[in-house]
């Protein structure tokens, strides 16, 4: 005898609560990344305004005493060397990634299986670039990012 579709669907949809909790943690992580990327996108587009760019330069100078002159100089040089077209590109790319991470985060929060697959594919696609950057310029931040992303992919797989 064949079971009714609703009975099969109900049995398949049940997951352990601990798995749901960890999926929610990953969803929050993706949504936080979404907010940060929206801020980066808005910030890069805002820097196209000369008054805002000058204000950012003053802000970086004021931070020199907290960060140290070398770090503040690096921030100031990095921001001031960006052309308008580069700032626009940064803004567009940040918004596109924010959209991807937002879809992943909301889908994971809602417990959608497709969101798990999307997260596995999207996160795995960044791993080669993260490894390359880690080899080029090793830092604990890059190592942590790679580690977290590998843990997320490993868990979802």
mmCIF file of C-alpha atoms in Angstrom:
data_model
loop_
_atom_site.group_PDB
_atom_site.id
_atom_site.type_symbol
_atom_site.label_atom_id
_atom_site.label_comp_id
_atom_site.label_asym_id
_atom_site.label_seq_id
_atom_site.Cartn_x
_atom_site.Cartn_y
_atom_site.Cartn_z
ATOM 1 C CA UNK A 1 0.000 0.000 0.000
ATOM 2 C CA UNK A 2 1.315 3.459 -0.914
ATOM 3 C CA UNK A 3 1.367 6.092 1.800
ATOM 4 C CA UNK A 4 -0.415 9.347 1.238
ATOM 5 C CA UNK A 5 1.870 12.220 0.140
ATOM 6 C CA UNK A 6 1.090 14.229 3.267
ATOM 7 C CA UNK A 7 2.298 11.415 5.523
ATOM 8 C CA UNK A 8 5.581 11.122 3.646
ATOM 9 C CA UNK A 9 6.100 14.863 3.593
ATOM 10 C CA UNK A 10 5.533 15.149 7.363
ATOM 11 C CA UNK A 11 8.052 12.420 8.143
ATOM 12 C CA UNK A 12 10.673 13.942 5.880
ATOM 13 C CA UNK A 13 10.216 17.481 7.199
ATOM 14 C CA UNK A 14 11.030 16.505 10.798
ATOM 15 C CA UNK A 15 14.553 17.399 11.854
ATOM 16 C CA UNK A 16 16.202 17.202 15.220
ATOM 17 C CA UNK A 17 15.753 20.444 17.140
ATOM 18 C CA UNK A 18 19.517 20.777 17.665
ATOM 19 C CA UNK A 19 19.976 20.830 13.872
ATOM 20 C CA UNK A 20 17.297 23.494 13.530
ATOM 21 C CA UNK A 21 19.063 25.557 16.201
ATOM 22 C CA UNK A 22 22.392 25.410 14.383
ATOM 23 C CA UNK A 23 20.710 26.247 11.077
ATOM 24 C CA UNK A 24 19.240 29.331 12.777
ATOM 25 C CA UNK A 25 22.728 30.314 13.971
ATOM 26 C CA UNK A 26 24.003 30.040 10.389
ATOM 27 C CA UNK A 27 20.992 32.078 9.220
ATOM 28 C CA UNK A 28 21.788 34.849 11.718
ATOM 29 C CA UNK A 29 25.438 34.775 10.590
ATOM 30 C CA UNK A 30 24.314 35.225 6.966
ATOM 31 C CA UNK A 31 21.927 38.032 7.908
ATOM 32 C CA UNK A 32 24.649 39.867 9.856
ATOM 33 C CA UNK A 33 26.895 39.582 6.794
ATOM 34 C CA UNK A 34 24.002 41.003 4.766
ATOM 35 C CA UNK A 35 23.753 44.059 7.013
ATOM 36 C CA UNK A 36 27.514 44.612 6.930
ATOM 37 C CA UNK A 37 27.581 44.409 3.129
ATOM 38 C CA UNK A 38 24.677 46.847 2.845
ATOM 39 C CA UNK A 39 26.666 49.226 5.065
ATOM 40 C CA UNK A 40 29.750 48.782 2.855
ATOM 41 C CA UNK A 41 27.674 49.383 -0.264
ATOM 42 C CA UNK A 42 26.049 52.506 1.138
ATOM 43 C CA UNK A 43 29.378 53.734 2.475
ATOM 44 C CA UNK A 44 31.151 53.308 -0.840
ATOM 45 C CA UNK A 45 28.416 55.148 -2.704
ATOM 46 C CA UNK A 46 28.347 57.857 -0.032
ATOM 47 C CA UNK A 47 32.107 58.401 -0.519
ATOM 48 C CA UNK A 48 31.356 59.610 -4.055
ATOM 49 C CA UNK A 49 30.194 62.829 -2.411
ATOM 50 C CA UNK A 50 33.307 65.047 -1.916
ATOM 51 C CA UNK A 51 32.068 66.383 1.441
ATOM 52 C CA UNK A 52 31.579 62.847 2.736
ATOM 53 C CA UNK A 53 34.994 61.783 1.442
ATOM 54 C CA UNK A 54 36.607 64.709 3.254
ATOM 55 C CA UNK A 55 34.714 63.828 6.419
ATOM 56 C CA UNK A 56 35.926 60.202 6.142
ATOM 57 C CA UNK A 57 39.494 61.473 5.758
ATOM 58 C CA UNK A 58 39.140 63.564 8.945
ATOM 59 C CA UNK A 59 37.640 60.544 10.716
ATOM 60 C CA UNK A 60 40.614 58.362 9.699
ATOM 61 C CA UNK A 61 43.005 61.062 10.902
ATOM 62 C CA UNK A 62 41.219 61.270 14.247
ATOM 63 C CA UNK A 63 41.574 57.517 14.676
ATOM 64 C CA UNK A 64 45.335 57.735 14.249
ATOM 65 C CA UNK A 65 45.893 58.121 17.971
ATOM 66 C CA UNK A 66 43.763 55.017 18.717
ATOM 67 C CA UNK A 67 44.908 52.713 15.939
ATOM 68 C CA UNK A 68 48.427 53.977 15.637
ATOM 69 C CA UNK A 69 49.749 56.133 12.830
ATOM 70 C CA UNK A 70 50.591 53.184 10.569
ATOM 71 C CA UNK A 71 47.059 51.725 10.631
ATOM 72 C CA UNK A 72 45.365 55.099 10.219
ATOM 73 C CA UNK A 73 47.652 55.943 7.326
ATOM 74 C CA UNK A 74 46.824 52.652 5.629
ATOM 75 C CA UNK A 75 43.087 53.311 6.002
ATOM 76 C CA UNK A 76 43.386 56.857 4.715
ATOM 77 C CA UNK A 77 45.580 55.850 1.784
ATOM 78 C CA UNK A 78 43.286 52.969 0.902
ATOM 79 C CA UNK A 79 40.135 55.077 0.904
ATOM 80 C CA UNK A 80 41.615 58.120 -0.809
ATOM 81 C CA UNK A 81 43.166 56.081 -3.619
ATOM 82 C CA UNK A 82 39.800 54.699 -4.770
ATOM 83 C CA UNK A 83 38.460 56.177 -7.991
ATOM 84 C CA UNK A 84 34.791 56.977 -8.475
ATOM 85 C CA UNK A 85 34.351 53.990 -10.785
ATOM 86 C CA UNK A 86 35.996 51.693 -8.216
ATOM 87 C CA UNK A 87 33.714 53.029 -5.455
ATOM 88 C CA UNK A 88 30.663 52.383 -7.651
ATOM 89 C CA UNK A 89 31.886 48.867 -8.397
ATOM 90 C CA UNK A 90 32.452 48.175 -4.686
ATOM 91 C CA UNK A 91 28.937 49.422 -3.932
ATOM 92 C CA UNK A 92 27.302 47.304 -6.634
ATOM 93 C CA UNK A 93 29.213 44.144 -5.696
ATOM 94 C CA UNK A 94 28.462 44.686 -1.994
ATOM 95 C CA UNK A 95 24.731 45.007 -2.735
ATOM 96 C CA UNK A 96 24.759 41.885 -4.941
ATOM 97 C CA UNK A 97 26.463 39.821 -2.242
ATOM 98 C CA UNK A 98 24.117 41.287 0.362
ATOM 99 C CA UNK A 99 21.205 40.078 -1.752
ATOM 100 C CA UNK A 100 22.669 36.578 -1.973
ATOM 101 C CA UNK A 101 23.427 36.391 1.751
ATOM 102 C CA UNK A 102 20.000 37.819 2.573
ATOM 103 C CA UNK A 103 18.258 35.142 0.504
ATOM 104 C CA UNK A 104 20.405 32.460 2.154
ATOM 105 C CA UNK A 105 19.738 33.810 5.636
ATOM 106 C CA UNK A 106 15.977 34.169 5.242
ATOM 107 C CA UNK A 107 15.695 30.776 3.552
ATOM 108 C CA UNK A 108 17.709 29.092 6.291
ATOM 109 C CA UNK A 109 15.686 30.858 8.991
ATOM 110 C CA UNK A 110 12.491 29.581 7.396
ATOM 111 C CA UNK A 111 13.920 26.037 7.285
ATOM 112 C CA UNK A 112 13.919 25.747 3.501
ATOM 113 C CA UNK A 113 15.988 22.892 2.087
ATOM 114 C CA UNK A 114 16.842 24.877 -1.066
ATOM 115 C CA UNK A 115 18.496 27.485 1.149
ATOM 116 C CA UNK A 116 20.828 24.831 2.546
ATOM 117 C CA UNK A 117 21.833 23.822 -0.989
ATOM 118 C CA UNK A 118 22.258 27.442 -2.037
ATOM 119 C CA UNK A 119 24.421 28.115 1.020
ATOM 120 C CA UNK A 120 26.583 25.059 0.328
ATOM 121 C CA UNK A 121 27.132 26.070 -3.299
ATOM 122 C CA UNK A 122 27.679 29.786 -2.659
ATOM 123 C CA UNK A 123 29.943 29.322 0.357
ATOM 124 C CA UNK A 124 31.980 26.559 -1.309
ATOM 125 C CA UNK A 125 32.541 28.731 -4.357
ATOM 126 C CA UNK A 126 34.397 31.289 -2.216
ATOM 127 C CA UNK A 127 36.761 28.768 -0.579
ATOM 128 C CA UNK A 128 39.404 28.741 -3.366
ATOM 129 C CA UNK A 129 39.620 32.548 -3.270
ATOM 130 C CA UNK A 130 39.851 32.540 0.519
ATOM 131 C CA UNK A 131 42.668 29.960 0.415
ATOM 132 C CA UNK A 132 44.486 32.032 -2.214
ATOM 133 C CA UNK A 133 44.162 35.210 -0.130
ATOM 134 C CA UNK A 134 45.254 33.365 3.014
ATOM 135 C CA UNK A 135 48.378 32.125 1.234
ATOM 136 C CA UNK A 136 49.125 35.589 -0.198
ATOM 137 C CA UNK A 137 48.536 37.532 3.024
ATOM 138 C CA UNK A 138 48.157 35.274 6.016
ATOM 139 C CA UNK A 139 46.186 36.758 8.896
ATOM 140 C CA UNK A 140 44.062 35.404 11.692
ATOM 141 C CA UNK A 141 40.988 37.160 10.247
ATOM 142 C CA UNK A 142 41.362 35.409 6.891
ATOM 143 C CA UNK A 143 42.027 32.112 8.624
ATOM 144 C CA UNK A 144 38.952 32.539 10.816
ATOM 145 C CA UNK A 145 36.777 33.425 7.816
ATOM 146 C CA UNK A 146 37.956 30.354 5.939
ATOM 147 C CA UNK A 147 37.470 28.181 9.017
ATOM 148 C CA UNK A 148 33.926 29.415 9.674
ATOM 149 C CA UNK A 149 32.937 28.965 6.044
ATOM 150 C CA UNK A 150 34.368 25.425 5.979
ATOM 151 C CA UNK A 151 32.476 24.592 9.180
ATOM 152 C CA UNK A 152 29.222 25.923 7.698
ATOM 153 C CA UNK A 153 29.656 23.932 4.483
ATOM 154 C CA UNK A 154 30.719 20.799 6.365
ATOM 155 C CA UNK A 155 27.752 21.009 8.699
ATOM 156 C CA UNK A 156 25.219 21.581 5.930
ATOM 157 C CA UNK A 157 26.636 18.764 3.784
#
